[in-house]
Short mmCIF file of C-alpha atoms in Angstrom, two decimals:
data_model
loop_
_atom_site.label_atom_id
_atom_site.label_comp_id
_atom_site.label_asym_id
_atom_site.label_seq_id
_atom_site.Cartn_x
_atom_site.Cartn_y
_atom_site.Cartn_z
CA UNK A 1 25.13 -12.51 11.77
CA UNK A 2 21.75 -13.14 10.08
CA UNK A 3 21.53 -15.76 7.64
CA UNK A 4 20.33 -13.32 5.05
CA UNK A 5 23.56 -12.03 4.25
CA UNK A 6 22.91 -11.31 0.31
CA UNK A 7 20.20 -8.69 0.96
CA UNK A 8 17.49 -8.18 3.63
CA UNK A 9 14.46 -5.84 3.88
CA UNK A 10 14.21 -5.09 7.58
CA UNK A 11 10.55 -4.20 8.27
CA UNK A 12 10.04 -2.20 11.61
CA UNK A 13 6.73 -2.94 12.82
CA UNK A 14 7.03 -0.52 15.66
CA UNK A 15 7.34 2.23 12.97
CA UNK A 16 4.05 1.15 11.56
CA UNK A 17 2.30 1.47 14.88
CA UNK A 18 3.74 4.95 15.32
CA UNK A 19 2.66 6.05 11.80
CA UNK A 20 -1.02 4.76 12.46
CA UNK A 21 -0.90 6.79 15.82
CA UNK A 22 0.46 9.82 14.02
CA UNK A 23 -2.45 9.54 11.52
CA UNK A 24 -5.09 8.67 14.09
CA UNK A 25 -4.30 11.84 15.99
CA UNK A 26 -5.61 13.80 12.90
CA UNK A 27 -8.88 12.19 13.09
CA UNK A 28 -12.11 12.92 15.25
CA UNK A 29 -13.32 10.16 17.36
CA UNK A 30 -14.99 7.27 15.87
CA UNK A 31 -13.63 7.68 12.36
CA UNK A 32 -12.66 4.24 11.10
CA UNK A 33 -9.31 3.47 9.29
CA UNK A 34 -8.70 1.22 6.41
CA UNK A 35 -5.19 -0.07 6.08
CA UNK A 36 -4.38 -0.24 2.43
CA UNK A 37 -2.12 -3.13 1.94
CA UNK A 38 -2.46 -3.66 -1.81
CA UNK A 39 0.79 -4.78 -3.61
CA UNK A 40 1.96 -6.95 -0.74
CA UNK A 41 1.79 -4.02 1.64
CA UNK A 42 3.54 -1.74 -0.79
CA UNK A 43 6.34 -4.25 -0.88
CA UNK A 44 6.42 -4.56 2.87
CA UNK A 45 4.41 -7.81 3.48
CA UNK A 46 0.73 -7.56 3.61
CA UNK A 47 -0.07 -10.56 5.69
CA UNK A 48 2.46 -9.81 8.59
CA UNK A 49 1.21 -6.21 8.58
CA UNK A 50 -2.42 -7.24 8.57
CA UNK A 51 -1.82 -9.84 11.54
CA UNK A 52 -0.41 -6.97 13.47
CA UNK A 53 -3.38 -4.68 12.86
CA UNK A 54 -6.12 -7.40 13.10
CA UNK A 55 -6.79 -6.61 17.09
CA UNK A 56 -6.90 -2.84 16.68
CA UNK A 57 -10.52 -1.74 16.98
CA UNK A 58 -10.02 1.43 15.10
CA UNK A 59 -8.91 -0.63 11.98
CA UNK A 60 -12.11 -1.31 10.16
CA UNK A 61 -10.50 -3.58 7.64
CA UNK A 62 -7.97 -3.78 4.79
CA UNK A 63 -8.07 -2.50 1.03
CA UNK A 64 -6.47 -4.29 -1.68
CA UNK A 65 -6.33 -3.86 -5.44
CA UNK A 66 -7.18 -7.41 -6.60
CA UNK A 67 -9.02 -10.61 -5.52
CA UNK A 68 -5.79 -12.55 -5.44
CA UNK A 69 -4.45 -10.14 -2.66
CA UNK A 70 -7.75 -10.79 -0.80
CA UNK A 71 -7.50 -14.55 -1.09
CA UNK A 72 -4.04 -14.44 0.43
CA UNK A 73 -5.26 -12.47 3.46
CA UNK A 74 -8.26 -14.84 4.01
CA UNK A 75 -6.01 -17.86 3.63
CA UNK A 76 -3.75 -16.60 6.28
CA UNK A 77 -6.68 -16.39 8.64
CA UNK A 78 -7.39 -12.57 8.55
CA UNK A 79 -11.08 -11.96 9.60
CA UNK A 80 -11.66 -8.27 9.06
CA UNK A 81 -13.51 -6.81 6.16
CA UNK A 82 -11.50 -6.58 2.96
CA UNK A 83 -12.28 -4.02 0.13
CA UNK A 84 -11.10 -4.41 -3.29
CA UNK A 85 -10.55 -0.94 -4.66
CA UNK A 86 -9.96 -2.13 -8.17
CA UNK A 87 -12.05 -3.83 -10.80
CA UNK A 88 -13.34 -7.46 -10.17
CA UNK A 89 -14.12 -10.28 -12.40
CA UNK A 90 -17.14 -12.24 -12.46
CA UNK A 91 -15.63 -15.52 -11.92
CA UNK A 92 -14.50 -14.31 -8.40
CA UNK A 93 -18.00 -13.22 -7.33
CA UNK A 94 -19.36 -16.13 -5.55
CA UNK A 95 -15.92 -16.70 -3.57
CA UNK A 96 -16.05 -12.88 -2.48
CA UNK A 97 -19.59 -13.35 -1.34
CA UNK A 98 -18.78 -16.39 0.57
CA UNK A 99 -15.61 -14.59 2.26
CA UNK A 100 -16.84 -11.06 2.95
CA UNK A 101 -14.73 -9.43 0.45
CA UNK A 102 -16.38 -6.17 -0.60
CA UNK A 103 -16.20 -5.23 -4.23
CA UNK A 104 -16.02 -1.83 -5.67
CA UNK A 105 -18.92 -1.57 -8.09
CA UNK A 106 -19.95 1.30 -10.45
CA UNK A 107 -22.22 -0.20 -13.03
CA UNK A 108 -25.87 -1.55 -12.70
CA UNK A 109 -24.52 -4.73 -14.59
CA UNK A 110 -21.82 -5.45 -11.95
CA UNK A 111 -24.37 -5.00 -9.14
CA UNK A 112 -26.70 -7.46 -10.97
CA UNK A 113 -23.82 -10.06 -11.29
CA UNK A 114 -22.76 -9.67 -7.58
CA UNK A 115 -26.49 -10.05 -6.49
CA UNK A 116 -26.69 -13.33 -8.46
CA UNK A 117 -23.37 -14.46 -6.76
CA UNK A 118 -24.62 -13.57 -3.41
CA UNK A 119 -27.76 -15.77 -4.21
CA UNK A 120 -25.71 -18.50 -5.32
CA UNK A 121 -23.35 -18.38 -2.17
CA UNK A 122 -26.20 -18.20 0.27
CA UNK A 123 -28.10 -20.92 -1.52
CA UNK A 124 -25.22 -23.24 -0.87
CA UNK A 125 -25.94 -23.17 2.97
CA UNK A 126 -29.06 -24.52 4.82
CA UNK A 127 -31.13 -21.78 6.22
CA UNK A 128 -31.13 -23.38 9.61
CA UNK A 129 -27.34 -24.12 9.81
CA UNK A 130 -25.67 -20.93 10.72
CA UNK A 131 -22.36 -22.97 11.65
CA UNK A 132 -22.10 -23.95 7.94
CA UNK A 133 -22.21 -20.48 6.45
CA UNK A 134 -18.85 -19.55 5.33
CA UNK A 135 -19.88 -15.82 4.78
CA UNK A 136 -18.33 -13.03 6.49
CA UNK A 137 -21.24 -10.53 7.06
CA UNK A 138 -21.67 -7.36 8.70
CA UNK A 139 -24.35 -7.17 11.47
CA UNK A 140 -24.27 -4.18 13.86
CA UNK A 141 -20.80 -3.36 12.81
CA UNK A 142 -19.31 -6.77 13.69
CA UNK A 143 -18.12 -9.40 11.51
CA UNK A 144 -19.27 -12.87 12.10
CA UNK A 145 -20.87 -16.10 10.69
CA UNK A 146 -24.62 -16.16 10.29
CA UNK A 147 -27.24 -18.18 8.53
CA UNK A 148 -27.83 -18.49 4.75
CA UNK A 149 -30.82 -16.11 5.00
CA UNK A 150 -29.03 -13.56 7.05
CA UNK A 151 -26.08 -13.72 4.44
CA UNK A 152 -28.20 -12.59 1.60
CA UNK A 153 -27.13 -9.09 2.18
CA UNK A 154 -23.99 -8.85 0.34
CA UNK A 155 -22.02 -5.59 1.38
CA UNK A 156 -20.70 -3.46 -1.55
CA UNK A 157 -18.91 -0.03 -1.84
CA UNK A 158 -19.77 2.41 -4.80
CA UNK A 159 -17.18 4.36 -6.37
CA UNK A 160 -17.78 7.85 -7.50
CA UNK A 161 -15.53 9.76 -10.01
CA UNK A 162 -15.16 13.38 -8.87
CA UNK A 163 -11.97 14.13 -10.84
CA UNK A 164 -9.69 11.07 -10.96
CA UNK A 165 -11.21 9.91 -14.38
CA UNK A 166 -10.52 6.25 -13.53
CA UNK A 167 -13.51 4.17 -12.31
CA UNK A 168 -16.63 5.18 -10.75
CA UNK A 169 -20.19 6.64 -11.52
CA UNK A 170 -19.94 10.39 -12.45
CA UNK A 171 -21.32 12.78 -10.13
CA UNK A 172 -24.06 13.76 -12.51
CA UNK A 173 -27.86 12.93 -12.64
CA UNK A 174 -27.09 10.04 -14.77
CA UNK A 175 -24.58 8.66 -12.35
CA UNK A 176 -26.94 9.28 -9.55
CA UNK A 177 -29.52 7.11 -11.33
CA UNK A 178 -27.02 4.38 -11.56
CA UNK A 179 -26.01 4.60 -8.01
CA UNK A 180 -29.76 4.42 -7.02
CA UNK A 181 -30.07 1.30 -9.01
CA UNK A 182 -27.10 -0.28 -7.45
CA UNK A 183 -28.20 0.80 -3.93
CA UNK A 184 -31.66 -0.93 -4.52
CA UNK A 185 -30.36 -4.10 -6.14
CA UNK A 186 -31.95 -7.04 -4.08
CA UNK A 187 -29.49 -8.94 -1.79
CA UNK A 188 -27.00 -6.11 -1.88
CA UNK A 189 -26.28 -3.61 0.98
CA UNK A 190 -24.59 -0.39 -0.11
CA UNK A 191 -21.86 -0.36 2.77
CA UNK A 192 -19.93 2.26 1.54
CA UNK A 193 -19.60 5.19 -1.06
CA UNK A 194 -16.11 6.65 -1.90
CA UNK A 195 -14.13 8.84 -4.26
CA UNK A 196 -10.54 9.16 -4.47
CA UNK A 197 -8.45 12.40 -4.57
CA UNK A 198 -6.15 13.12 -7.42
CA UNK A 199 -4.28 15.97 -5.99
CA UNK A 200 -4.59 15.95 -2.26
CA UNK A 201 -0.78 15.81 -1.82
CA UNK A 202 -0.14 19.32 -3.40
CA UNK A 203 0.20 22.38 -1.19
CA UNK A 204 -2.83 23.96 -2.91
CA UNK A 205 -5.80 21.92 -1.82
CA UNK A 206 -8.27 23.74 -4.03
CA UNK A 207 -8.66 20.79 -6.43
CA UNK A 208 -8.91 18.34 -3.44
CA UNK A 209 -11.41 20.49 -1.67
CA UNK A 210 -13.49 20.77 -5.02
CA UNK A 211 -13.45 16.81 -5.14
CA UNK A 212 -14.54 16.66 -1.55
CA UNK A 213 -17.61 19.06 -2.05
CA UNK A 214 -18.77 17.28 -5.06
CA UNK A 215 -18.57 13.88 -3.36
CA UNK A 216 -20.24 15.33 -0.27
CA UNK A 217 -23.19 16.68 -2.48
CA UNK A 218 -23.47 13.28 -4.15
CA UNK A 219 -23.75 11.51 -1.03
CA UNK A 220 -26.42 14.01 0.06
CA UNK A 221 -28.34 13.21 -2.94
CA UNK A 222 -28.33 9.68 -2.23
CA UNK A 223 -29.54 10.36 1.16
CA UNK A 224 -32.39 12.53 -0.34
CA UNK A 225 -33.55 9.73 -2.52
CA UNK A 226 -33.66 7.24 0.57
CA UNK A 227 -30.37 5.52 0.57
CA UNK A 228 -29.02 5.70 4.23
CA UNK A 229 -26.37 4.09 6.61
CA UNK A 230 -23.61 3.92 4.25
CA UNK A 231 -19.86 4.84 5.09
CA UNK A 232 -18.65 7.84 3.33
CA UNK A 233 -14.97 7.71 2.62
CA UNK A 234 -12.67 9.92 0.34
CA UNK A 235 -9.37 10.61 2.41
CA UNK A 236 -6.36 8.93 1.29
CA UNK A 237 -2.99 9.38 3.03
CA UNK A 238 -2.44 13.13 2.09
CA UNK A 239 -6.12 13.73 2.99
CA UNK A 240 -5.56 12.17 6.57
CA UNK A 241 -2.59 14.29 7.21
CA UNK A 242 -3.75 17.75 5.76
CA UNK A 243 -7.37 17.74 5.07
CA UNK A 244 -9.26 17.08 8.34
CA UNK A 245 -12.43 18.31 6.90
CA UNK A 246 -12.31 15.48 4.44
CA UNK A 247 -12.05 12.73 7.12
CA UNK A 248 -15.69 11.59 7.01
CA UNK A 249 -16.87 8.28 8.35
CA UNK A 250 -13.74 6.40 7.31
CA UNK A 251 -10.25 6.89 5.80
CA UNK A 252 -7.80 5.00 3.80
CA UNK A 253 -4.32 4.89 5.07
CA UNK A 254 -2.02 3.94 2.35
CA UNK A 255 1.69 5.02 1.61
CA UNK A 256 1.92 6.94 5.20
CA UNK A 257 1.41 3.57 6.77
CA UNK A 258 4.95 2.79 5.55
CA UNK A 259 6.55 6.02 6.70
CA UNK A 260 6.74 7.54 3.16
CA UNK A 261 4.99 11.09 2.36
CA UNK A 262 2.76 11.13 -0.57
CA UNK A 263 4.90 14.08 -2.18
CA UNK A 264 7.51 16.60 -1.48
CA UNK A 265 4.87 19.23 -0.93
CA UNK A 266 3.56 17.65 2.41
CA UNK A 267 4.42 19.19 5.69
CA UNK A 268 6.81 16.74 7.35
CA UNK A 269 7.37 18.79 10.42
CA UNK A 270 3.72 18.66 11.58
CA UNK A 271 3.31 14.79 10.97
CA UNK A 272 6.46 12.95 11.77
CA UNK A 273 6.25 9.59 10.07
CA UNK A 274 8.98 6.90 10.73
CA UNK A 275 10.29 4.87 7.81
CA UNK A 276 9.36 1.33 7.88
CA UNK A 277 11.85 -0.40 5.50
CA UNK A 278 15.57 -0.69 5.57
CA UNK A 279 17.66 -2.50 2.92
CA UNK A 280 21.06 -4.13 4.04
CA UNK A 281 23.51 -6.20 2.41
CA UNK A 282 27.19 -7.29 2.78
CA UNK A 283 30.33 -6.76 0.98
CA UNK A 284 31.41 -9.87 -0.81
CA UNK A 285 34.72 -9.01 -2.33
CA UNK A 286 37.26 -6.11 -2.09
CA UNK A 287 39.93 -5.55 -4.85
CA UNK A 288 42.37 -2.73 -5.86
CA UNK A 289 42.37 -1.73 -9.57
CA UNK A 290 44.81 0.36 -11.39
CA UNK A 291 43.89 3.71 -13.12
CA UNK A 292 42.59 3.40 -16.58
CA UNK A 293 40.41 0.33 -15.62
CA UNK A 294 36.60 0.11 -16.75
CA UNK A 295 34.16 -1.08 -14.27
CA UNK A 296 30.89 -3.14 -15.20
CA UNK A 297 28.92 -3.63 -18.29
CA UNK A 298 29.82 -1.22 -21.08
CA UNK A 299 32.81 0.39 -19.29
CA UNK A 300 30.86 3.53 -18.49
CA UNK A 301 33.04 4.20 -15.63
CA UNK A 302 36.82 3.97 -15.87
CA UNK A 303 39.01 4.68 -12.85
CA UNK A 304 41.19 7.91 -12.93
CA UNK A 305 43.62 6.46 -10.21
CA UNK A 306 44.27 3.35 -8.12
CA UNK A 307 40.80 2.51 -6.62
CA UNK A 308 39.45 -0.07 -3.77
CA UNK A 309 36.50 -1.63 -5.34
CA UNK A 310 33.74 -3.56 -3.29
CA UNK A 311 31.28 -5.69 -4.83
CA UNK A 312 27.79 -5.75 -3.33
CA UNK A 313 25.65 -8.78 -4.25
CA UNK A 314 22.50 -6.84 -5.17
CA UNK A 315 21.16 -5.72 -8.54
CA UNK A 316 18.05 -4.92 -10.47
CA UNK A 317 16.80 -8.51 -10.03
CA UNK A 318 16.13 -7.59 -6.51
CA UNK A 319 14.48 -4.38 -7.36
CA UNK A 320 17.68 -2.25 -6.98
CA UNK A 321 17.26 0.09 -9.93
CA UNK A 322 19.66 0.04 -12.87
CA UNK A 323 19.16 3.61 -13.17
CA UNK A 324 21.35 4.16 -10.07
CA UNK A 325 24.31 3.43 -12.23
CA UNK A 326 27.13 5.88 -11.65
CA UNK A 327 24.62 7.97 -9.54
CA UNK A 328 23.86 6.33 -6.38
CA UNK A 329 25.75 5.43 -3.18
CA UNK A 330 25.59 3.02 -0.23
CA UNK A 331 26.74 3.43 3.35
CA UNK A 332 29.43 1.35 4.70
CA UNK A 333 30.88 2.19 8.22
CA UNK A 334 28.72 5.15 8.29
CA UNK A 335 30.31 6.84 5.20
CA UNK A 336 29.09 7.01 1.51
CA UNK A 337 30.62 4.90 -1.14
CA UNK A 338 29.51 5.77 -4.65
CA UNK A 339 28.28 3.19 -7.23
CA UNK A 340 30.80 2.59 -10.03
CA UNK A 341 29.45 1.68 -13.49
CA UNK A 342 26.36 0.04 -14.30
CA UNK A 343 24.16 -1.87 -11.84
CA UNK A 344 24.00 -5.31 -12.83
CA UNK A 345 21.06 -7.96 -12.45
CA UNK A 346 22.50 -9.36 -9.29
CA UNK A 347 25.69 -7.26 -8.25
CA UNK A 348 27.18 -3.83 -8.50
CA UNK A 349 30.28 -2.14 -7.55
CA UNK A 350 31.29 0.68 -5.16
CA UNK A 351 34.28 2.96 -4.28
CA UNK A 352 35.75 2.23 -1.00
CA UNK A 353 39.13 3.64 -1.33
CA UNK A 354 40.71 4.41 2.22
CA UNK A 355 37.59 3.07 4.04
CA UNK A 356 38.93 -0.04 5.50
CA UNK A 357 36.22 -1.97 4.15
CA UNK A 358 36.50 -5.89 4.37
CA UNK A 359 34.46 -8.82 3.09
CA UNK A 360 31.18 -9.35 4.95
CA UNK A 361 31.04 -5.73 6.19
CA UNK A 362 27.52 -4.55 6.39
CA UNK A 363 26.10 -2.30 3.65
CA UNK A 364 23.28 -0.07 3.92
CA UNK A 365 21.34 0.44 0.76
CA UNK A 366 18.39 2.17 2.26
CA UNK A 367 18.30 3.40 5.86
CA UNK A 368 20.56 4.68 8.66
CA UNK A 369 24.18 4.08 9.29
CA UNK A 370 25.99 6.28 11.79
CA UNK A 371 25.00 9.83 11.41
CA UNK A 372 24.06 9.48 7.55
CA UNK A 373 20.75 8.06 6.10
CA UNK A 374 19.79 7.13 2.63
CA UNK A 375 16.14 7.75 2.12
CA UNK A 376 13.66 6.43 -0.22
CA UNK A 377 13.11 9.93 -1.29
CA UNK A 378 16.79 10.09 -2.38
CA UNK A 379 16.84 6.77 -4.06
CA UNK A 380 13.57 7.72 -5.97
CA UNK A 381 14.99 11.03 -7.15
CA UNK A 382 18.27 9.60 -8.29
CA UNK A 383 16.79 6.51 -10.00
CA UNK A 384 13.80 8.39 -11.59
CA UNK A 385 11.39 6.18 -9.66
CA UNK A 386 8.35 7.49 -7.54
CA UNK A 387 8.98 6.42 -3.70
CA UNK A 388 5.84 4.25 -3.78
CA UNK A 389 7.22 2.47 -6.89
CA UNK A 390 10.62 1.98 -5.25
CA UNK A 391 9.37 -0.09 -2.27
CA UNK A 392 6.70 -1.75 -4.38
CA UNK A 393 9.45 -2.99 -6.59
CA UNK A 394 11.71 -4.53 -4.05
CA UNK A 395 11.77 -8.13 -5.43
CA UNK A 396 10.30 -11.26 -4.04
CA UNK A 397 13.83 -12.86 -3.55
CA UNK A 398 14.55 -10.24 -0.87
CA UNK A 399 13.56 -11.72 2.39
CA UNK A 400 11.67 -9.58 4.63
CA UNK A 401 12.65 -9.66 8.32
CA UNK A 402 10.11 -8.15 10.71
CA UNK A 403 11.49 -6.46 13.81
CA UNK A 404 10.85 -4.03 16.68
#
């Protein structure tokens, strides 16, 4: 029996490999892939996943949302490029320059500040001492360590807003002027240009195709103005699966890495993903209570007849939603046991009448048991949580066990 008896998140690494092969099958030869492992790998564990992916040639690198996430990867010894998709703050720029962490930039002022940071980082290394350079630089598509002079070309990615209305230069003449100013900033190399789809996970792809067309036109205008050699990327998970024409030089694989479809509108027969996370617990107490007995806080459930009740040592403190109160169920012995009353911070109760349940019997909160399965989509629908949100919110006190 595992020592993690209270609750365990089992992360199936073979499922991640399968999901990447499914996505890779939709790409033309030579298209690079970025593994999006922000929010600790959507709750699955960024470092172990990156460590598994590090040897794969078709994985260009990793995308995160914050510099703190990039630091975690570098401290763990991960060497591939890291792209920070969100805004970065000036106090982190020198460290980013020293460690090959690519910023997303979208103003001339950000470009100027990054350029100064790159100068500062390279000035700290004697030009003749290549071994002393701690920068992770791109030369001929390979990451390596180079001399201070070679490390002065700091790779950045430009965000273009084509319909998300979040960050990025607008695809307008004014936005193009800003992009050109960024591209021509001394010591910077425009390694990539990207946009983000807002509606690629819908059956109707017209909005996504419009964004793709606008993005392609903007990139063409950059080329016409003398900016060349950058990676174009706009496909997210939905684009990878259902918009092959949008899979340009590189794609960003996010939620599909973890076996979760971007929306209910996606075609699940064409691209069979495998769920990566299972949540398991154990029964810690079984009792029989008479009719008319309230269960849990507030007495929102009262038994109508004699009922066998099992206590599960999991709650919203672990990320198991309180909104599953009186709605959700778990699997024990391959059968459904419905939640009685409110989910507490650390425990909740289920009806196991007639199921022969005993203390320490395994409980499946999410995943398969016998012929039945509780999916993240089901839990998300019942709890009012988006499936992405559900797995991201599985708490830090829930140990992750990585298995095949």
